[in-house]
Amino acid sequence: LGLRQDLRHLKVFTIDGPSTMEIDDGLSIERIDKDGETSRYRIWVHIADAERLAPPGSDLFETARKRITSLYLPRGSISMFPSLVSTDLMSLVPN
């Protein structure tokens, strides 16, 4: 994990639509303390980190740079990354 923080203990809820194949955005909430009747919470925003798998200068980076973004159309989508990367390696999937 390097400098990253392991957050797998949190329950992450996706904010992506039900038909999306790229689950790359999520939210979670954690109670950090309780003082009498008052509680404080931390809200986490989880976003897939493409740079980890596609560092600048790599072939994958160049492919993504040319596509710029993923496109979502009524009858399908065109991903910025190849399917294995976008729907598996970079997705917030269980376990």
Short mmCIF file of C-alpha atoms in Angstrom, two decimals:
data_model
loop_
_atom_site.label_atom_id
_atom_site.label_comp_id
_atom_site.label_asym_id
_atom_site.label_seq_id
_atom_site.Cartn_x
_atom_site.Cartn_y
_atom_site.Cartn_z
CA LEU A 1 0.00 0.00 0.00
CA GLY A 2 2.96 2.37 0.34
CA LEU A 3 1.74 5.76 1.54
CA ARG A 4 -1.88 4.73 1.06
CA GLN A 5 -4.23 4.02 3.92
CA ASP A 6 -5.97 0.63 4.10
CA LEU A 7 -9.69 1.42 4.34
CA ARG A 8 -11.05 -2.04 3.64
CA HIS A 9 -12.63 -2.12 7.11
CA LEU A 10 -15.08 0.61 6.04
CA LYS A 11 -18.41 -0.14 4.37
CA VAL A 12 -18.25 1.75 1.09
CA PHE A 13 -21.41 2.62 -0.81
CA THR A 14 -21.15 3.36 -4.50
CA ILE A 15 -22.57 6.54 -5.91
CA ASP A 16 -22.39 5.14 -9.45
CA GLY A 17 -25.62 4.15 -11.18
CA PRO A 18 -26.96 0.58 -10.97
CA SER A 19 -26.03 -0.25 -14.57
CA THR A 20 -22.46 1.03 -14.46
CA MET A 21 -19.61 -1.39 -15.03
CA GLU A 22 -16.98 0.94 -13.57
CA ILE A 23 -17.64 1.28 -9.86
CA ASP A 24 -15.03 3.93 -9.23
CA ASP A 25 -16.73 6.39 -6.86
CA GLY A 26 -17.98 5.71 -3.35
CA LEU A 27 -18.81 7.12 0.07
CA SER A 28 -18.52 5.82 3.59
CA ILE A 29 -19.20 7.25 7.03
CA GLU A 30 -17.42 6.51 10.29
CA ARG A 31 -18.30 7.64 13.79
CA ILE A 32 -15.09 8.98 15.27
CA ASP A 33 -16.25 9.82 18.78
CA LYS A 34 -19.27 10.33 20.98
CA ASP A 35 -19.45 12.96 23.71
CA GLY A 36 -22.65 12.50 25.67
CA GLU A 37 -25.51 12.90 23.23
CA THR A 38 -23.30 14.39 20.50
CA SER A 39 -21.44 12.28 17.96
CA ARG A 40 -18.85 13.31 15.41
CA TYR A 41 -18.55 11.57 12.07
CA ARG A 42 -15.99 11.39 9.31
CA ILE A 43 -17.25 11.11 5.75
CA TRP A 44 -14.87 9.39 3.34
CA VAL A 45 -14.95 10.00 -0.41
CA HIS A 46 -13.45 7.09 -2.36
CA ILE A 47 -12.28 7.60 -5.93
CA ALA A 48 -10.35 5.06 -7.98
CA ASP A 49 -6.73 6.07 -8.46
CA ALA A 50 -5.87 5.55 -12.12
CA GLU A 51 -2.31 6.78 -11.76
CA ARG A 52 -1.39 3.75 -9.66
CA LEU A 53 -2.03 1.43 -12.63
CA ALA A 54 -1.31 3.89 -15.44
CA PRO A 55 1.71 5.98 -14.46
CA PRO A 56 2.58 8.89 -16.78
CA GLY A 57 4.46 7.72 -19.84
CA SER A 58 3.15 4.14 -19.75
CA ASP A 59 1.27 2.61 -22.70
CA LEU A 60 -1.90 2.49 -20.60
CA PHE A 61 -1.51 6.17 -19.70
CA GLU A 62 -1.10 7.11 -23.37
CA THR A 63 -4.21 5.13 -24.34
CA ALA A 64 -6.25 6.84 -21.62
CA ARG A 65 -4.84 10.26 -22.51
CA LYS A 66 -6.02 9.86 -26.11
CA ARG A 67 -9.53 8.85 -25.01
CA ILE A 68 -9.63 11.55 -22.28
CA THR A 69 -12.73 10.17 -20.53
CA SER A 70 -15.21 7.31 -20.46
CA LEU A 71 -18.35 7.84 -22.53
CA TYR A 72 -21.73 6.56 -21.42
CA LEU A 73 -24.27 6.19 -24.22
CA PRO A 74 -27.87 4.89 -24.22
CA ARG A 75 -26.81 1.55 -25.73
CA GLY A 76 -23.38 1.07 -24.22
CA SER A 77 -20.18 2.80 -23.17
CA ILE A 78 -16.63 3.42 -24.29
CA SER A 79 -14.22 3.18 -21.39
CA MET A 80 -11.12 5.31 -21.04
CA PHE A 81 -9.25 2.15 -20.01
CA PRO A 82 -9.44 -1.43 -21.27
CA SER A 83 -12.25 -3.45 -19.68
CA LEU A 84 -10.03 -5.53 -17.37
CA VAL A 85 -8.56 -2.38 -15.89
CA SER A 86 -11.72 -0.25 -15.66
CA THR A 87 -14.22 -2.86 -14.43
CA ASP A 88 -11.93 -4.96 -12.26
CA LEU A 89 -8.56 -3.54 -11.25
CA MET A 90 -9.74 0.06 -10.76
CA SER A 91 -13.27 -0.66 -9.55
CA LEU A 92 -14.35 -0.58 -5.93
CA VAL A 93 -15.42 -4.20 -5.86
CA PRO A 94 -16.22 -6.31 -2.79
CA ASN A 95 -13.31 -8.18 -1.20
#
